[in-house]
Amino acid sequence: MTAVHDALLAGRKIDAVVIGASAGGIDALLRILPVLPRHFGFSVIVVLHLPDDRDSRLAEVFQQRLAMPVRQADDKMPLEAGTVYFAPPGYHLSIERDFSFSLSQEDPVHFSRPAIDVLMESAADAYGKRLAGILLTGASADGASGMARIAACGGLTVVQDPLDAEIATMPLAAIRLRAPDAVLSVPAISALMAAMKEIQ
């Protein structure tokens, strides 16, 4: 690990990683997630803003590029370590205290359903300091409150460098609300994810 990774991960135990992204997010995720080994010890849960009037093929697309199993999250599904989950379109995705998923069709948050804030805030309540949150490129303020909740619960928070983002609005909103533990480029985030393997 580099000195930056050492500083961010020293003394941490991580059980899950939540990632939020919007416009430009697919490209960023395709540069981050493929570095993860098949036996990565954490759950990785992703909310990507999607049109809610069509089926999502994200799990299928990413499964072709990742060594880890990839699934679309479903209601009451228990989380499993070493699996990447994508939120389905048209539903908010939450994590319950028993580490299972919950889907709801409550009102959109920041005009989005699924909303990044909903996932991150529920994950922070479930995992506390054993959670890592990563917020990537996007054109709304969704994710800022979620990242702040993760930080308040003692989790690790990483925001994509706005200068590196396709659209800087989302990273800037999070940084302005509460300074994250790190502001990194996509290659540096990818390297950090790979380094997490060493703290399992």
Coordinates of C-alpha atoms in Angstrom, one line a residue:
M1 CA 0.0 0.0 0.0
T2 CA 1.1 3.6 -0.6
A3 CA 1.4 6.1 2.2
V4 CA -2.0 7.5 1.3
H5 CA -3.6 4.0 1.5
D6 CA -1.8 3.4 4.8
A7 CA -3.2 6.6 6.3
L8 CA -6.8 6.0 5.1
L9 CA -7.0 2.3 6.0
A10 CA -4.8 2.1 9.1
G11 CA -6.7 0.4 12.0
R12 CA -9.9 0.1 9.9
K13 CA -12.1 -2.9 9.6
I14 CA -14.5 -2.7 6.6
D15 CA -17.4 -5.0 6.0
A16 CA -19.0 -3.1 3.0
V17 CA -18.4 -0.4 0.4
V18 CA -21.2 1.7 -0.9
I19 CA -20.7 3.6 -4.1
G20 CA -22.9 6.4 -5.6
A21 CA -22.6 7.8 -9.1
S22 CA -24.7 9.6 -11.8
A23 CA -23.8 11.1 -15.1
G24 CA -20.4 9.6 -16.2
G25 CA -20.6 7.0 -13.5
I26 CA -20.6 3.9 -15.7
D27 CA -17.2 4.8 -17.2
A28 CA -15.8 5.6 -13.7
L29 CA -17.1 2.3 -12.3
L30 CA -15.7 0.4 -15.3
R31 CA -12.3 1.8 -14.3
I32 CA -12.7 1.0 -10.6
L33 CA -14.5 -2.3 -10.1
P34 CA -12.5 -4.6 -12.4
V35 CA -9.5 -4.4 -10.1
L36 CA -11.3 -6.3 -7.4
P37 CA -10.3 -9.9 -7.0
R38 CA -12.8 -12.8 -7.1
H39 CA -12.4 -13.3 -3.3
F40 CA -12.7 -9.7 -2.3
G41 CA -13.9 -9.9 1.3
F42 CA -16.5 -7.1 1.3
S43 CA -20.0 -6.5 -0.1
V44 CA -20.0 -3.7 -2.7
I45 CA -23.3 -1.9 -3.2
V46 CA -23.8 0.6 -6.0
V47 CA -26.5 3.1 -6.8
L48 CA -26.3 4.6 -10.3
H49 CA -29.0 7.0 -11.3
L50 CA -31.1 5.2 -14.0
P51 CA -34.3 5.9 -15.9
D52 CA -37.0 4.1 -13.9
D53 CA -39.1 3.1 -17.0
R54 CA -36.8 0.3 -18.3
D55 CA -35.0 -2.8 -17.0
S56 CA -31.4 -2.4 -16.0
R57 CA -28.7 -4.6 -17.5
L58 CA -25.9 -3.2 -15.3
A59 CA -25.4 -6.5 -13.4
E60 CA -25.1 -8.4 -16.7
V61 CA -22.7 -5.8 -18.2
F62 CA -20.5 -5.6 -15.2
Q63 CA -20.4 -9.4 -14.7
Q64 CA -18.7 -9.7 -18.0
R65 CA -15.9 -7.5 -16.8
L66 CA -15.5 -8.4 -13.1
A67 CA -14.1 -11.5 -11.4
M68 CA -16.5 -11.0 -8.5
P69 CA -20.1 -12.2 -8.7
V70 CA -22.5 -9.3 -9.7
R71 CA -26.2 -9.2 -8.8
Q72 CA -29.1 -6.8 -8.9
A73 CA -30.3 -6.3 -5.4
D74 CA -33.8 -7.5 -4.5
D75 CA -36.1 -7.0 -1.6
K76 CA -35.2 -9.1 1.5
M77 CA -32.1 -10.4 -0.2
P78 CA -29.3 -11.0 2.4
L79 CA -26.0 -9.3 1.6
E80 CA -23.1 -11.7 1.0
A81 CA -19.4 -10.8 1.2
G82 CA -17.5 -10.9 -2.0
T83 CA -20.5 -9.8 -4.2
V84 CA -21.2 -6.6 -6.1
Y85 CA -24.8 -5.4 -6.0
F86 CA -26.5 -2.8 -8.2
A87 CA -29.7 -1.0 -7.2
P88 CA -32.7 -1.8 -9.5
P89 CA -34.3 1.1 -11.4
G90 CA -37.5 2.7 -9.9
Y91 CA -36.8 1.7 -6.3
H92 CA -35.0 3.2 -3.4
L93 CA -32.5 0.6 -2.0
S94 CA -31.9 0.4 1.7
I95 CA -29.9 -1.8 4.0
E96 CA -31.6 -3.1 7.1
R97 CA -30.0 -3.7 10.5
D98 CA -30.0 -7.5 9.8
F99 CA -27.9 -6.8 6.6
S100 CA -30.6 -7.5 4.1
F101 CA -31.9 -5.3 1.4
S102 CA -35.1 -3.4 1.4
L103 CA -36.8 -1.8 -1.7
S104 CA -39.3 1.0 -1.6
Q105 CA -41.1 3.3 -4.0
E106 CA -41.2 6.4 -1.7
D107 CA -40.8 9.8 -3.4
P108 CA -37.6 10.5 -5.4
V109 CA -34.8 12.2 -3.5
H110 CA -33.0 14.8 -5.5
F111 CA -35.3 13.7 -8.4
S112 CA -33.8 10.2 -8.3
R113 CA -35.1 6.8 -7.3
P114 CA -32.9 5.0 -6.5
A115 CA -31.2 7.7 -4.5
I116 CA -27.7 7.5 -3.3
D117 CA -28.6 9.3 0.0
V118 CA -31.1 6.6 0.9
L119 CA -28.6 3.8 0.4
M120 CA -25.7 5.5 2.1
E121 CA -27.7 6.7 5.1
S122 CA -29.2 3.3 5.8
A123 CA -25.8 1.6 5.3
A124 CA -24.2 4.0 7.7
D125 CA -26.8 3.1 10.3
A126 CA -26.3 -0.6 9.7
Y127 CA -22.5 -0.8 9.5
G128 CA -21.3 2.2 11.4
K129 CA -17.6 2.6 11.3
R130 CA -17.1 -0.6 9.3
L131 CA -18.5 1.1 6.2
A132 CA -16.7 2.8 3.3
G133 CA -18.5 5.3 1.1
I134 CA -17.3 6.4 -2.3
L135 CA -19.1 9.2 -4.3
L136 CA -18.3 9.7 -8.0
T137 CA -19.2 12.0 -10.8
G138 CA -22.8 13.3 -11.2
A139 CA -25.0 16.3 -11.8
S140 CA -27.0 16.6 -8.6
A141 CA -26.5 16.9 -4.8
D142 CA -27.5 13.3 -4.2
G143 CA -25.0 11.6 -2.0
A144 CA -23.8 14.6 0.0
S145 CA -26.1 13.9 3.0
G146 CA -25.3 10.2 2.7
M147 CA -21.6 10.7 2.8
A148 CA -22.0 13.1 5.8
R149 CA -24.0 10.3 7.6
I150 CA -21.2 7.8 6.9
A151 CA -18.6 10.2 8.3
A152 CA -20.7 10.9 11.4
C153 CA -20.9 7.2 12.1
G154 CA -17.2 6.8 11.8
G155 CA -17.0 5.3 8.3
L156 CA -14.4 6.0 5.6
T157 CA -15.5 8.6 3.0
V158 CA -13.9 9.1 -0.4
V159 CA -15.0 11.6 -3.0
Q160 CA -13.9 11.7 -6.6
D161 CA -11.7 14.8 -7.3
P162 CA -14.1 17.3 -9.0
L163 CA -11.3 18.1 -11.5
D164 CA -11.3 14.4 -12.5
A165 CA -15.1 14.0 -12.7
E166 CA -17.0 14.1 -15.9
I167 CA -19.5 16.3 -14.0
A168 CA -18.3 17.9 -10.8
T169 CA -21.6 18.9 -9.2
M170 CA -22.1 15.8 -7.1
P171 CA -18.5 15.6 -5.7
L172 CA -18.5 19.3 -5.0
A173 CA -21.8 19.1 -3.1
A174 CA -20.4 16.4 -0.8
I175 CA -17.1 18.2 -0.2
R176 CA -18.9 21.4 0.7
L177 CA -21.3 19.7 3.1
R178 CA -18.6 17.8 5.0
A179 CA -15.0 17.3 4.1
P180 CA -14.3 13.7 3.2
D181 CA -11.4 11.6 4.4
A182 CA -9.9 11.8 0.9
V183 CA -10.5 13.4 -2.5
L184 CA -9.0 11.2 -5.1
S185 CA -8.9 10.6 -8.9
V186 CA -10.6 7.5 -10.3
P187 CA -7.2 5.7 -10.7
A188 CA -6.4 6.5 -7.1
I189 CA -9.8 5.3 -6.0
S190 CA -9.3 2.1 -7.9
A191 CA -5.9 1.6 -6.2
L192 CA -7.5 2.2 -2.8
M193 CA -10.2 -0.4 -3.5
A194 CA -7.4 -2.9 -4.5
A195 CA -5.5 -2.0 -1.3
M196 CA -8.6 -2.9 0.8
K197 CA -7.9 -6.5 0.0
E198 CA -4.9 -6.3 2.4
I199 CA -7.0 -5.3 5.4
Q200 CA -9.5 -8.2 5.3

